[in-house]
């Protein structure tokens, strides 16, 4: 049985660093595939967020697919595109 979306969202809200926000999320509850994009304006926050996801007992096969630098107005942002599968 896959993790319900509400439980997955609660995990992300509780465990991700405060300086990181979800800019995109796609989750197939049937097969447990998760794709999300995390953004921050604090460079050190994303590696910590990735380690948190890798350590989560509800997730497996956590993969950093892409790391991007963005400009939003006058702010410089970093984005991680991540894929995982729920247990």
Tab-separated table of C-alpha atoms in Angstrom:
chain	number	residue	atom	x	y	z
A	1	UNK	CA	0.000	0.000	0.000
A	2	UNK	CA	1.302	3.433	-0.935
A	3	UNK	CA	1.472	6.487	1.315
A	4	UNK	CA	-1.686	8.685	1.173
A	5	UNK	CA	-1.127	12.162	-0.251
A	6	UNK	CA	-2.122	13.841	3.026
A	7	UNK	CA	0.516	11.837	4.921
A	8	UNK	CA	3.133	12.714	2.319
A	9	UNK	CA	2.294	16.427	2.553
A	10	UNK	CA	2.463	16.270	6.357
A	11	UNK	CA	5.924	14.673	6.100
A	12	UNK	CA	7.144	17.393	3.744
A	13	UNK	CA	5.735	20.186	5.893
A	14	UNK	CA	7.204	18.799	9.098
A	15	UNK	CA	10.641	17.783	7.820
A	16	UNK	CA	11.716	20.264	5.148
A	17	UNK	CA	13.791	23.254	6.290
A	18	UNK	CA	11.826	26.480	6.783
A	19	UNK	CA	13.741	28.256	4.008
A	20	UNK	CA	12.678	25.674	1.405
A	21	UNK	CA	9.334	25.693	-0.353
A	22	UNK	CA	7.665	23.348	-2.807
A	23	UNK	CA	7.211	24.984	-6.197
A	24	UNK	CA	5.808	21.896	-7.932
A	25	UNK	CA	4.544	18.506	-6.763
A	26	UNK	CA	3.213	15.512	-8.644
A	27	UNK	CA	2.272	12.300	-6.863
A	28	UNK	CA	0.710	9.125	-8.225
A	29	UNK	CA	-0.781	7.415	-5.198
A	30	UNK	CA	-1.384	4.238	-7.223
A	31	UNK	CA	2.277	3.505	-7.938
A	32	UNK	CA	3.877	5.761	-5.299
A	33	UNK	CA	5.889	7.881	-7.731
A	34	UNK	CA	6.683	11.370	-6.483
A	35	UNK	CA	8.177	14.285	-8.401
A	36	UNK	CA	8.770	17.616	-6.721
A	37	UNK	CA	10.648	20.844	-7.203
A	38	UNK	CA	12.058	22.574	-4.150
A	39	UNK	CA	13.194	26.211	-4.166
A	40	UNK	CA	15.079	28.447	-1.802
A	41	UNK	CA	17.028	31.673	-1.688
A	42	UNK	CA	19.416	30.098	0.873
A	43	UNK	CA	22.015	27.910	-0.866
A	44	UNK	CA	22.712	25.676	2.133
A	45	UNK	CA	19.046	24.737	2.583
A	46	UNK	CA	18.605	22.486	-0.473
A	47	UNK	CA	21.329	19.922	0.318
A	48	UNK	CA	19.823	19.637	3.807
A	49	UNK	CA	16.348	19.158	2.291
A	50	UNK	CA	17.652	16.427	-0.026
A	51	UNK	CA	19.320	14.599	2.895
A	52	UNK	CA	16.058	14.844	4.838
A	53	UNK	CA	14.119	13.227	1.997
A	54	UNK	CA	16.766	10.519	1.572
A	55	UNK	CA	16.497	9.697	5.285
A	56	UNK	CA	12.672	9.612	5.363
A	57	UNK	CA	11.410	6.102	6.065
A	58	UNK	CA	8.381	6.743	3.814
A	59	UNK	CA	10.557	7.333	0.716
A	60	UNK	CA	12.987	5.274	-1.309
A	61	UNK	CA	15.024	5.811	-4.485
A	62	UNK	CA	15.308	9.555	-3.837
A	63	UNK	CA	17.108	11.038	-6.852
A	64	UNK	CA	18.225	14.586	-7.542
A	65	UNK	CA	17.414	14.947	-11.246
A	66	UNK	CA	18.376	18.545	-11.806
A	67	UNK	CA	19.776	21.564	-10.007
A	68	UNK	CA	18.875	24.972	-11.461
A	69	UNK	CA	19.660	28.614	-10.682
A	70	UNK	CA	16.754	31.022	-11.230
A	71	UNK	CA	16.120	34.726	-11.007
A	72	UNK	CA	12.752	35.819	-9.650
A	73	UNK	CA	12.535	39.591	-9.672
A	74	UNK	CA	15.679	40.709	-7.885
A	75	UNK	CA	16.065	37.412	-5.977
A	76	UNK	CA	18.464	34.638	-6.892
A	77	UNK	CA	16.948	31.213	-6.254
A	78	UNK	CA	18.168	27.647	-6.367
A	79	UNK	CA	15.881	24.791	-7.361
A	80	UNK	CA	16.207	21.022	-6.976
A	81	UNK	CA	14.035	18.724	-9.089
A	82	UNK	CA	13.682	15.460	-7.195
A	83	UNK	CA	12.063	12.109	-7.880
A	84	UNK	CA	11.283	9.393	-5.356
A	85	UNK	CA	9.035	6.432	-4.697
A	86	UNK	CA	7.021	5.935	-1.532
A	87	UNK	CA	7.393	2.728	0.472
